[in-house]
Amino acid sequence: MTMTTTDRIKLLLELGEADHGGDWPDYLQYGFKEADTPALLDLVADETFDQADSESAEIWAPLHAWRTLGQLGNSQAAIPLIAQFDRLYNDDWALTELSVVMGMLGETAIIPLATYLNETQHDEFARVLAADSLAEIAKHQSDCRESVIQCYRSYMEKPDHTAYTLNGLLITHLLDLGAKEAIDDIRRFFAKDCVDITCAGDLEDVEIELGFRHKRPTTPPDFTRPYGLESLQVPEKPEHDDILTTLDFYFTRYGNDDSILDVSELDGFFAALACAPETILPSHWMPAIWGGEDQAPAWQDRQEVDHFTRAAFTLYNQVMQDMNDGDYEALFLEHEAKGKTHIIVDEWCEGFLRGSKLWGPLAAADTAMTEECIRSIKLFATDAGFAQLDSMSEDEIVAQQQLIEPAVQRLFQHFFKQREQSSAPYVREDRKVGRNDPCPCGSGKKFKRCCLH
């Protein structure tokens, strides 16, 4: 019996969970052909799958569809897929895989990707996806290298000065491409003071990488200040790219007395950013993770920087989405003692207070509201709070812990209404992306209840 397009699409609905980080299966074995492209694009664009049951097979169908489009290599799929970047950029699977798909589609996608990269109305990380896609095209088709570098050079002439992370990651792509011919453009780009140097280093680092210098004529920037880690036992890098283990690895390796030290504290920090009265840019909060720009890690290489940054932004986006949807669950730690599980909220609360320090001045009414909502948080993260806890019973302490999440959601809603009224929403208004529900480790479970424990 000959299979129709409908039959093949139905098959994708039934394939179920994908292998995270593994080789993609051969989707063409199911008989897909270029004539199926419109139906596959409709499947990727269908927002009803974003809200599908996280345990269902169909939630994975759009992912299987974009992989199939990549394997088909039909250039007509490029522009419709790029149009989905605005919706899918904070889906961690899409952020990883759509650039690979664009690389498989090839040269036809270069011009629309370059156009998208230069359009500032798109979210910064949607444009990171466009920059990544251009790099993938050059990777898949070496004869496209010059065209891709020219796209980057054109962007650097008139960059988005606020997109520090995008600008830093763009430099990493130029380094990967060995773009010596772009060195003058790169120098002018750095002179605009809009590049996040935690991505690929400062200009002197880039010149050394491209072979224009043998050594630095100046001392390294503060973010590469050594911590004497050579005398410590270096933790083993995780074999699997699950987000929470990755973050804890880097905190263990590079944490200092002033930095965030674990994923629970980072989750609290991001929760505070979500509740902030106004958007706090990554260029402001990323250095604060380490206690300031002068406390940034002495990264071994730019791959480490990229690895940590992607993991951090995956958790950041998840917190933002969950808070916006009213589904936020704090990443409190658990401790087993004498057969009983105890919830530990101290690290999370410390992170929240750290994040709230980035808010700036508040109106009197907002200050009163904030103090009311963070009263329980301060119990577990300040000296005065610890003194109060000493006089409480275990049941009273548990009761105070249980007040934290509702209070944070209330604080989020308080400032969300203000942002909405000022037509400056804090997070994107799209529906929650369902494929972010499973843990990034690929278990299929909600990641806040998977890799942490």
JSON list of C-alpha atoms in Angstrom, two decimals, residues 227-235 252-256:
[
{"chain": "A", "resi": 227, "resn": "TYR", "atom": "CA", "xyz": [41.77, 31.89, 40.99]},
{"chain": "A", "resi": 228, "resn": "GLY", "atom": "CA", "xyz": [44.63, 29.52, 41.80]},
{"chain": "A", "resi": 229, "resn": "LEU", "atom": "CA", "xyz": [42.45, 26.57, 40.76]},
{"chain": "A", "resi": 230, "resn": "GLU", "atom": "CA", "xyz": [45.51, 24.59, 39.70]},
{"chain": "A", "resi": 231, "resn": "SER", "atom": "CA", "xyz": [45.99, 23.70, 43.36]},
{"chain": "A", "resi": 232, "resn": "LEU", "atom": "CA", "xyz": [42.44, 22.38, 43.70]},
{"chain": "A", "resi": 233, "resn": "GLN", "atom": "CA", "xyz": [40.90, 19.16, 42.53]},
{"chain": "A", "resi": 234, "resn": "VAL", "atom": "CA", "xyz": [39.23, 19.99, 39.21]},
{"chain": "A", "resi": 235, "resn": "PRO", "atom": "CA", "xyz": [35.72, 18.53, 38.95]},
{"chain": "A", "resi": 252, "resn": "THR", "atom": "CA", "xyz": [32.09, 24.09, 41.30]},
{"chain": "A", "resi": 253, "resn": "ARG", "atom": "CA", "xyz": [35.04, 24.80, 39.05]},
{"chain": "A", "resi": 254, "resn": "TYR", "atom": "CA", "xyz": [34.94, 28.59, 38.90]},
{"chain": "A", "resi": 255, "resn": "GLY", "atom": "CA", "xyz": [32.84, 29.74, 41.83]},
{"chain": "A", "resi": 256, "resn": "ASN", "atom": "CA", "xyz": [34.33, 32.27, 44.24]}
]
